[in-house]
Amino acid sequence: MARHRNFAAALGDWSARHRKTAVFGWLILVVLVTVVGGAAGQKTLTNADYGTGDSGRAERILQDADLAPPAAELVLVHSDKLTAGDAEFQGAVTATVKALKETGLVKNLHDPNTTHVVSQDKHSALIQYDVKGDPDTAADRIQPVIDAVEKTDKAHEAVTLGQYGAATGLKGINDSLGEDFARAEMTALPVALGILLVVFGAFVAAVLPVLLAATACVGAMGLLALTSQVVPVDGMTSSVMFLMGLAVGVDYCLFYLRREREERAAGRDKEAALHIAAATSGHSVLISGITVVVAMAGMFLSGLTVFKGFAFATIEVVLIAVIGSMTVLPAMMAMLGDRVEKGRIPFIARRRQARAAAAAAVGGRRT
């Protein structure tokens, strides 16, 4: 058999020959960056970091001088039937102001019963206040205030209370995005595993890409914590990185593993099949990874810290997934050998094996 000569083939051959070094080296790398990254902690963006241009620079100057404005909040008291002069309306306002004070989290509280901040039709009044403490963490501390307003709202059926501001708005967005990403993260792994079971028809072959992608994501999380000390990241960056890392990690392993199985089904021995997979699919993985990295690097040109953080996260997880696919995967395949076919799903396995043999035979005639 003619030997292919490219970087991917050489790296795959080395990993197959030094399988223990490749596998344990990978595990040590993942554990090391995870531990060091966990010790450093992930540094997230402050409110000033989201600013752009001169306004963003002004916000950072104010923040550095501890002059950043507090998180401003509003509670709108409205009734279709009552007006601001009615006793029941004023009682609802007074109860809301009292509930806000009792939380101990507000300051600069303005009572519309005394400030007369009411609408022209007298059916709405505005309670204004600021959240005590660091405005960057106000969203993390605003829940007791939200609960107090909701409780007061339920106790006064004749009026409607609506709250919004810097802290409540950010908390609402974070909660919504957090729930969406959490749902995606919970379903991504089982869905990926289910698809791979259909593709490969064998449990071990299906689990291998998922495990490799998962460890790549874990390692990238640790690495992101280190780079975030230089470029802080948005709170949702880790979720985006996990989903992207799982996608590219599984995809790259799928290229590699499927080609190797096609070559084995065509009658080639383990070493030859692995070499061909490394030289072809491994090379494609390398080119694809470089392409994605270059594309993601374009976010650095935005000049925005939030996009720089996303750029670091995506580049790191893609690079780690590429390294794992080109080193650990061939090492694991060499280590497992024919055991990669363990846990076969009979009907699916027979169909996939027949298709793989046909595809490999066609490819062999063309070459």
Coordinates of N, CA and C in Angstrom, one line a residue, residues 12 14 23 36 40 54 75 87 97 99 160 207 213 218 234 246 253 303 313 315-316 357:
G12 N -1.1 11.0 13.1 CA -2.0 9.8 13.4 C -1.2 8.5 13.6
W14 N 2.0 8.4 14.5 CA 2.7 8.5 15.8 C 1.8 8.1 17.0
V23 N -2.9 9.1 24.9 CA -4.1 9.1 25.7 C -3.8 9.7 27.1
V36 N -5.9 24.3 37.0 CA -5.3 25.7 37.0 C -6.3 26.7 36.7
A40 N -7.8 29.8 39.0 CA -7.8 31.2 38.6 C -9.1 31.8 38.6
D54 N -16.1 56.4 22.8 CA -15.9 57.3 23.9 C -16.8 57.1 25.1
V75 N -40.8 51.2 39.5 CA -42.0 50.4 39.7 C -43.1 51.3 39.2
A87 N -57.8 56.8 47.7 CA -57.1 56.3 48.9 C -56.6 54.9 48.6
V97 N -43.9 51.0 48.6 CA -42.7 51.8 49.1 C -42.2 51.1 50.4
A99 N -42.6 48.0 51.3 CA -42.0 46.6 51.0 C -40.6 46.8 50.4
T160 N -52.1 47.4 39.3 CA -51.1 46.5 38.7 C -49.7 47.1 38.9
V207 N -20.0 6.2 21.4 CA -19.6 6.9 22.6 C -18.2 7.6 22.4
A213 N -15.2 14.7 22.6 CA -15.7 16.1 22.5 C -16.0 16.7 23.9
V218 N -14.3 20.3 28.4 CA -13.8 20.5 29.8 C -12.4 21.2 29.8
D234 N -18.3 37.2 28.6 CA -19.7 37.3 28.9 C -20.1 36.1 29.7
L246 N -18.9 20.7 21.4 CA -19.5 19.4 21.2 C -19.8 19.2 19.7
C253 N -14.5 13.8 14.9 CA -14.3 12.4 15.2 C -15.1 11.5 14.3
G303 N -13.3 45.1 17.9 CA -12.8 46.0 18.9 C -13.7 45.9 20.2
A313 N -12.9 32.0 23.2 CA -13.6 30.8 23.6 C -13.8 29.8 22.4
I315 N -12.2 29.8 19.5 CA -10.9 29.3 19.0 C -10.2 28.3 19.8
E316 N -10.3 28.5 21.1 CA -9.7 27.5 22.1 C -10.4 26.2 22.0
A357 N -18.8 -1.0 3.2 CA -18.0 -1.8 2.3 C -18.2 -1.3 0.9

